[in-house]
Amino acid sequence: MGTISKALTLLDTLSLMQSEAGLTEIAKACDLDKATARRFLVELEKHGFVEQLAESRKYRIGSAPVRLGRIREACYPFLRTAMPFVKRLVEEVDETVHLSEFTGGRLSTVHVEDSTKAHRVFVAVGTLLPFHATASGLAFISSCPAADIEAAISAPLQSYTDYTLTDPASFRQSIEQTQADGYSVSRQGLEAGVISTSAAILTPGARPVGCITIAAPLVRADAGKVREHGLAAASTARRISDAFFGADRQVRTVPQSRRTN
Amino acid sequence: MGTISKALTLLDTLSLMQSEAGLTEIAKACDLDKATARRFLVELEKHGFVEQLAESRKYRIGSAPVRLGRIREACYPFLRTAMPFVKRLVEEVDETVHLSEFTGGRLSTVHVEDSTKAHRVFVAVGTLLPFHATASGLAFISSCPAADIEAAISAPLQSYTDYTLTDPASFRQSIEQTQADGYSVSRQGLEAGVISTSAAILTPGARPVGCITIAAPLVRADAGKVREHGLAAASTARRISDAFFGADRQVRTVPQSRRTN
DNA sequence: GCAATCGGTTCACTATTCAAACCGACGCTT
DNA sequence: AAGCGTCGGTTTGAATAGTGAACCGATTGC
């Protein structure tokens, strides 16, 4: 593993620690030598990727990623890219489809497209989606590194309905099922009478950035429908990912003064 | 300069290039060897900080900074941190105060707090603030690296009123004045009858992240008032910066015995 | 078909990183 | 107040990783 990878892993690890962390703690968490961790932190700090608090001497994530993230979002906005695919999916399955995004350690709904049916599921933009109680959460966590999965499983599992997965073992089994299928299903996990199917939208590096989820009334969703929704969601997720990361979007050809020295 | 610094500089440089860039172009821009630039890009890509487009082979900034930036914003939100200071400033000067933030290459208004006076200036959240035509823009650009300043000066300078600075020379002079004063002034640059004073909110690394701006009707703002507003804005900007980046950032108290670059 | 340039690779040379011991400071217990 | 554990931070030479000039094959323009 190269130096840069290690430094970025440190940054990642630091971002996952809630609040600030001390040098020794960081070094331990990243499995780095204290001296090395310190040098990394100093270099990262120079560029604003981490900050050190003067009095406590602790480190926390800096504001540089905010700046870079905004530039990225301004050039290649996730929502605008994904929207047409969400609409297409609604037309295909005629059920409410919502798009979620991982934000500050939490998965939340960023866009909802309703089905045309009178009897349909309503989802509010901004809804937080627990990993264990929603199809979106399941799809998301199932694509995360093993460490995150374990953390999610061992966290307290709040119950929302009589059907919420509150048992770590069944949560784990659902994750495994999701990984095998390529999509997740949550039967009344968050709200009674609703069955949701979801697939994670992945970066080229296979990190999940969000989910595309179909929410249908229980009465309309037999096993066949659920599978159909799952496959449709997975296929849409892949297409969003391609559009967002892969396929050349050719935003604008750089005017580019005559270089060629 | 260490490997990590070089890699982060590359990331920074890439973020400043609008659209995608090729390997050779990036290497040249960062003054790195092609081989080195490539290794950096590969490592950065592994962590999602850059992406390579499959067919054009070009690189662009990735989605990892978005994720990190969101975590940072969730833990230490700029707006929530700055708001009380904005309110305090309104009480102090009793004129409309607005807070702007640099977002994806543009400066825009993110919050407005009105004065209690009936005759006051109205500013809409979301307003884009051109560098040459607003106090906010002037304050912001004046705290940027020289290269950005030159780029702003040589960009086309759109006229909004009869008083807008459309001449590069006077624009440059205003920037120099701003740097000398620690605050900026725009007399009717964007809208007739309004005089604004602004100060940039800086990171510990002296990068501007946004501005705090006082907008007053021209009739109420004599030279003394303008100076008073300028100093109040500068002082508030500093306090926001302190609150946001660590209430206690001073010169290192640690004996930095070894001066590693 | 030549020249220039592209993205990407190789490999001898060299700068960085590692690990462990160390320092002074702080906080706790006795 | 002495003893202990831990903190952030530093030093050391041996081990390891990064570096960059030259190179490769593929495109592109003339």
mmCIF file of N, CA, C and O in Angstrom, chain B residues 54-105:
data_model
loop_
_atom_site.group_PDB
_atom_site.id
_atom_site.type_symbol
_atom_site.label_atom_id
_atom_site.label_comp_id
_atom_site.label_asym_id
_atom_site.label_seq_id
_atom_site.Cartn_x
_atom_site.Cartn_y
_atom_site.Cartn_z
ATOM 1 N N ALA B 54 -13.730 6.123 -18.700
ATOM 2 C CA ALA B 54 -13.322 4.889 -19.365
ATOM 3 C C ALA B 54 -12.783 5.120 -20.766
ATOM 4 O O ALA B 54 -11.732 4.609 -21.120
ATOM 5 N N GLU B 55 -13.503 5.921 -21.571
ATOM 6 C CA GLU B 55 -13.055 5.977 -22.960
ATOM 7 C C GLU B 55 -12.050 7.095 -23.258
ATOM 8 O O GLU B 55 -11.084 6.875 -23.968
ATOM 9 N N SER B 56 -12.278 8.260 -22.668
ATOM 10 C CA SER B 56 -11.360 9.356 -23.007
ATOM 11 C C SER B 56 -10.064 9.271 -22.206
ATOM 12 O O SER B 56 -9.096 9.955 -22.489
ATOM 13 N N ARG B 57 -10.067 8.436 -21.173
ATOM 14 C CA ARG B 57 -8.881 8.256 -20.334
ATOM 15 C C ARG B 57 -8.540 9.502 -19.528
ATOM 16 O O ARG B 57 -7.446 9.595 -18.975
ATOM 17 N N LYS B 58 -9.439 10.444 -19.532
ATOM 18 C CA LYS B 58 -9.163 11.664 -18.768
ATOM 19 C C LYS B 58 -9.540 11.469 -17.308
ATOM 20 O O LYS B 58 -10.288 10.551 -16.970
ATOM 21 N N TYR B 59 -9.020 12.358 -16.486
ATOM 22 C CA TYR B 59 -9.294 12.271 -15.058
ATOM 23 C C TYR B 59 -10.121 13.473 -14.617
ATOM 24 O O TYR B 59 -10.006 14.553 -15.180
ATOM 25 N N ARG B 60 -10.902 13.249 -13.591
ATOM 26 C CA ARG B 60 -11.623 14.366 -12.999
ATOM 27 C C ARG B 60 -11.767 14.090 -11.514
ATOM 28 O O ARG B 60 -11.539 12.974 -11.046
ATOM 29 N N ILE B 61 -12.167 15.116 -10.792
ATOM 30 C CA ILE B 61 -12.310 14.961 -9.348
ATOM 31 C C ILE B 61 -13.429 13.972 -9.032
ATOM 32 O O ILE B 61 -14.433 13.929 -9.722
ATOM 33 N N GLY B 62 -13.210 13.149 -8.021
ATOM 34 C CA GLY B 62 -14.143 12.073 -7.700
ATOM 35 C C GLY B 62 -15.169 12.446 -6.649
ATOM 36 O O GLY B 62 -15.325 13.616 -6.295
ATOM 37 N N SER B 63 -15.861 11.449 -6.171
ATOM 38 C CA SER B 63 -16.957 11.729 -5.253
ATOM 39 C C SER B 63 -16.566 11.592 -3.781
ATOM 40 O O SER B 63 -17.351 11.968 -2.906
ATOM 41 N N ALA B 64 -15.387 11.095 -3.504
ATOM 42 C CA ALA B 64 -14.988 10.954 -2.101
ATOM 43 C C ALA B 64 -14.993 12.299 -1.357
ATOM 44 O O ALA B 64 -15.452 12.360 -0.214
ATOM 45 N N PRO B 65 -14.501 13.378 -1.961
ATOM 46 C CA PRO B 65 -14.544 14.660 -1.247
ATOM 47 C C PRO B 65 -15.969 15.083 -0.913
ATOM 48 O O PRO B 65 -16.200 15.749 0.107
ATOM 49 N N VAL B 66 -16.910 14.712 -1.747
ATOM 50 C CA VAL B 66 -18.307 15.038 -1.465
ATOM 51 C C VAL B 66 -18.721 14.360 -0.164
ATOM 52 O O VAL B 66 -19.314 14.978 0.727
ATOM 53 N N ARG B 67 -18.365 13.097 -0.061
ATOM 54 C CA ARG B 67 -18.725 12.329 1.139
ATOM 55 C C ARG B 67 -18.075 12.930 2.380
ATOM 56 O O ARG B 67 -18.744 13.213 3.371
ATOM 57 N N LEU B 68 -16.782 13.147 2.287
ATOM 58 C CA LEU B 68 -16.061 13.710 3.426
ATOM 59 C C LEU B 68 -16.581 15.101 3.767
ATOM 60 O O LEU B 68 -16.751 15.448 4.933
ATOM 61 N N GLY B 69 -16.824 15.873 2.724
ATOM 62 C CA GLY B 69 -17.307 17.227 2.934
ATOM 63 C C GLY B 69 -18.643 17.226 3.656
ATOM 64 O O GLY B 69 -18.900 18.068 4.510
ATOM 65 N N ARG B 70 -19.469 16.265 3.334
ATOM 66 C CA ARG B 70 -20.781 16.185 3.987
ATOM 67 C C ARG B 70 -20.643 15.810 5.443
ATOM 68 O O ARG B 70 -21.379 16.311 6.289
ATOM 69 N N ILE B 71 -19.724 14.905 5.708
ATOM 70 C CA ILE B 71 -19.507 14.519 7.102
ATOM 71 C C ILE B 71 -19.047 15.739 7.888
ATOM 72 O O ILE B 71 -19.564 16.055 8.955
ATOM 73 N N ARG B 72 -18.123 16.431 7.315
ATOM 74 C CA ARG B 72 -17.617 17.649 7.949
ATOM 75 C C ARG B 72 -18.734 18.671 8.174
ATOM 76 O O ARG B 72 -18.864 19.250 9.242
ATOM 77 N N GLU B 73 -19.543 18.862 7.142
ATOM 78 C CA GLU B 73 -20.626 19.844 7.243
ATOM 79 C C GLU B 73 -21.666 19.414 8.268
ATOM 80 O O GLU B 73 -22.277 20.247 8.942
ATOM 81 N N ALA B 74 -21.864 18.076 8.354
ATOM 82 C CA ALA B 74 -22.847 17.576 9.316
ATOM 83 C C ALA B 74 -22.370 17.814 10.747
ATOM 84 O O ALA B 74 -23.160 18.099 11.636
ATOM 85 N N CYS B 75 -21.061 17.681 10.957
ATOM 86 C CA CYS B 75 -20.518 17.842 12.306
ATOM 87 C C CYS B 75 -20.302 19.305 12.666
ATOM 88 O O CYS B 75 -20.537 19.711 13.794
ATOM 89 N N TYR B 76 -19.829 20.076 11.706
ATOM 90 C CA TYR B 76 -19.479 21.476 11.975
ATOM 91 C C TYR B 76 -20.054 22.368 10.894
ATOM 92 O O TYR B 76 -19.331 22.865 10.035
ATOM 93 N N PRO B 77 -21.364 22.570 10.906
ATOM 94 C CA PRO B 77 -21.983 23.289 9.804
ATOM 95 C C PRO B 77 -21.642 24.780 9.815
ATOM 96 O O PRO B 77 -21.760 25.456 10.836
ATOM 97 N N PHE B 78 -21.217 25.218 8.678
ATOM 98 C CA PHE B 78 -20.818 26.608 8.480
ATOM 99 C C PHE B 78 -21.957 27.564 8.807
ATOM 100 O O PHE B 78 -21.792 28.509 9.568
ATOM 101 N N LEU B 79 -23.104 27.268 8.235
ATOM 102 C CA LEU B 79 -24.235 28.170 8.400
ATOM 103 C C LEU B 79 -24.651 28.303 9.862
ATOM 104 O O LEU B 79 -24.830 29.406 10.377
ATOM 105 N N ARG B 80 -24.799 27.157 10.534
ATOM 106 C CA ARG B 80 -25.254 27.190 11.911
ATOM 107 C C ARG B 80 -24.228 27.891 12.812
ATOM 108 O O ARG B 80 -24.570 28.594 13.748
ATOM 109 N N THR B 81 -22.964 27.665 12.487
ATOM 110 C CA THR B 81 -21.909 28.306 13.262
ATOM 111 C C THR B 81 -21.912 29.819 13.076
ATOM 112 O O THR B 81 -21.732 30.581 14.027
ATOM 113 N N ALA B 82 -22.139 30.220 11.834
ATOM 114 C CA ALA B 82 -22.001 31.640 11.509
ATOM 115 C C ALA B 82 -23.221 32.468 11.900
ATOM 116 O O ALA B 82 -23.105 33.651 12.213
ATOM 117 N N MET B 83 -24.372 31.823 11.914
ATOM 118 C CA MET B 83 -25.628 32.536 12.115
ATOM 119 C C MET B 83 -25.640 33.478 13.321
ATOM 120 O O MET B 83 -26.025 34.647 13.174
ATOM 121 N N PRO B 84 -25.284 33.011 14.499
ATOM 122 C CA PRO B 84 -25.334 33.930 15.647
ATOM 123 C C PRO B 84 -24.485 35.187 15.449
ATOM 124 O O PRO B 84 -24.871 36.277 15.897
ATOM 125 N N PHE B 85 -23.385 35.031 14.757
ATOM 126 C CA PHE B 85 -22.514 36.183 14.520
ATOM 127 C C PHE B 85 -23.161 37.158 13.543
ATOM 128 O O PHE B 85 -23.018 38.371 13.669
ATOM 129 N N VAL B 86 -23.868 36.591 12.567
ATOM 130 C CA VAL B 86 -24.592 37.430 11.619
ATOM 131 C C VAL B 86 -25.628 38.256 12.369
ATOM 132 O O VAL B 86 -25.739 39.467 12.183
ATOM 133 N N LYS B 87 -26.364 37.589 13.242
ATOM 134 C CA LYS B 87 -27.402 38.275 14.017
ATOM 135 C C LYS B 87 -26.803 39.384 14.889
ATOM 136 O O LYS B 87 -27.345 40.481 14.970
ATOM 137 N N ARG B 88 -25.698 39.053 15.510
ATOM 138 C CA ARG B 88 -25.051 40.038 16.381
ATOM 139 C C ARG B 88 -24.614 41.262 15.577
ATOM 140 O O ARG B 88 -24.721 42.389 16.032
ATOM 141 N N LEU B 89 -24.132 40.996 14.370
ATOM 142 C CA LEU B 89 -23.661 42.101 13.531
ATOM 143 C C LEU B 89 -24.829 42.999 13.109
ATOM 144 O O LEU B 89 -24.694 44.225 13.058
ATOM 145 N N VAL B 90 -25.961 42.402 12.830
ATOM 146 C CA VAL B 90 -27.149 43.192 12.474
ATOM 147 C C VAL B 90 -27.524 44.107 13.636
ATOM 148 O O VAL B 90 -27.812 45.287 13.453
ATOM 149 N N GLU B 91 -27.506 43.544 14.838
ATOM 150 C CA GLU B 91 -27.826 44.359 16.011
ATOM 151 C C GLU B 91 -26.848 45.515 16.159
ATOM 152 O O GLU B 91 -27.221 46.612 16.550
ATOM 153 N N GLU B 92 -25.624 45.237 15.823
ATOM 154 C CA GLU B 92 -24.576 46.246 15.987
ATOM 155 C C GLU B 92 -24.727 47.395 14.988
ATOM 156 O O GLU B 92 -24.648 48.558 15.369
ATOM 157 N N VAL B 93 -24.931 47.057 13.733
ATOM 158 C CA VAL B 93 -24.931 48.113 12.710
ATOM 159 C C VAL B 93 -26.330 48.489 12.230
ATOM 160 O O VAL B 93 -26.514 49.508 11.584
ATOM 161 N N ASP B 94 -27.320 47.641 12.538
ATOM 162 C CA ASP B 94 -28.696 47.838 12.088
ATOM 163 C C ASP B 94 -28.802 48.112 10.588
ATOM 164 O O ASP B 94 -29.458 49.060 10.148
ATOM 165 N N GLU B 95 -28.119 47.271 9.836
ATOM 166 C CA GLU B 95 -28.295 47.239 8.381
ATOM 167 C C GLU B 95 -28.392 45.774 7.985
ATOM 168 O O GLU B 95 -27.994 44.895 8.760
ATOM 169 N N THR B 96 -28.906 45.533 6.786
ATOM 170 C CA THR B 96 -29.016 44.153 6.310
ATOM 171 C C THR B 96 -27.631 43.517 6.194
ATOM 172 O O THR B 96 -26.704 44.110 5.643
ATOM 173 N N VAL B 97 -27.498 42.319 6.752
ATOM 174 C CA VAL B 97 -26.232 41.594 6.683
ATOM 175 C C VAL B 97 -26.477 40.285 5.947
ATOM 176 O O VAL B 97 -27.493 39.620 6.194
ATOM 177 N N HIS B 98 -25.592 39.941 5.039
ATOM 178 C CA HIS B 98 -25.751 38.614 4.435
ATOM 179 C C HIS B 98 -24.440 37.856 4.428
ATOM 180 O O HIS B 98 -23.352 38.416 4.431
ATOM 181 N N LEU B 99 -24.625 36.541 4.454
ATOM 182 C CA LEU B 99 -23.505 35.618 4.539
ATOM 183 C C LEU B 99 -23.414 34.905 3.199
ATOM 184 O O LEU B 99 -24.414 34.428 2.672
ATOM 185 N N SER B 100 -22.217 34.855 2.643
ATOM 186 C CA SER B 100 -22.074 34.148 1.368
ATOM 187 C C SER B 100 -21.031 33.054 1.497
ATOM 188 O O SER B 100 -20.202 33.071 2.399
ATOM 189 N N GLU B 101 -21.128 32.118 0.603
ATOM 190 C CA GLU B 101 -20.266 30.957 0.648
ATOM 191 C C GLU B 101 -19.801 30.656 -0.761
ATOM 192 O O GLU B 101 -20.545 30.812 -1.723
ATOM 193 N N PHE B 102 -18.558 30.191 -0.860
ATOM 194 C CA PHE B 102 -18.016 29.845 -2.166
ATOM 195 C C PHE B 102 -18.415 28.414 -2.483
ATOM 196 O O PHE B 102 -18.138 27.486 -1.729
ATOM 197 N N THR B 103 -19.063 28.225 -3.594
ATOM 198 C CA THR B 103 -19.669 26.949 -3.928
ATOM 199 C C THR B 103 -19.464 26.648 -5.399
ATOM 200 O O THR B 103 -20.018 27.341 -6.252
ATOM 201 N N GLY B 104 -18.677 25.642 -5.668
ATOM 202 C CA GLY B 104 -18.514 25.211 -7.054
ATOM 203 C C GLY B 104 -18.095 26.314 -7.983
ATOM 204 O O GLY B 104 -18.675 26.506 -9.041
ATOM 205 N N GLY B 105 -17.108 27.073 -7.566
ATOM 206 C CA GLY B 105 -16.558 28.091 -8.443
ATOM 207 C C GLY B 105 -17.294 29.412 -8.397
ATOM 208 O O GLY B 105 -16.941 30.346 -9.092
#
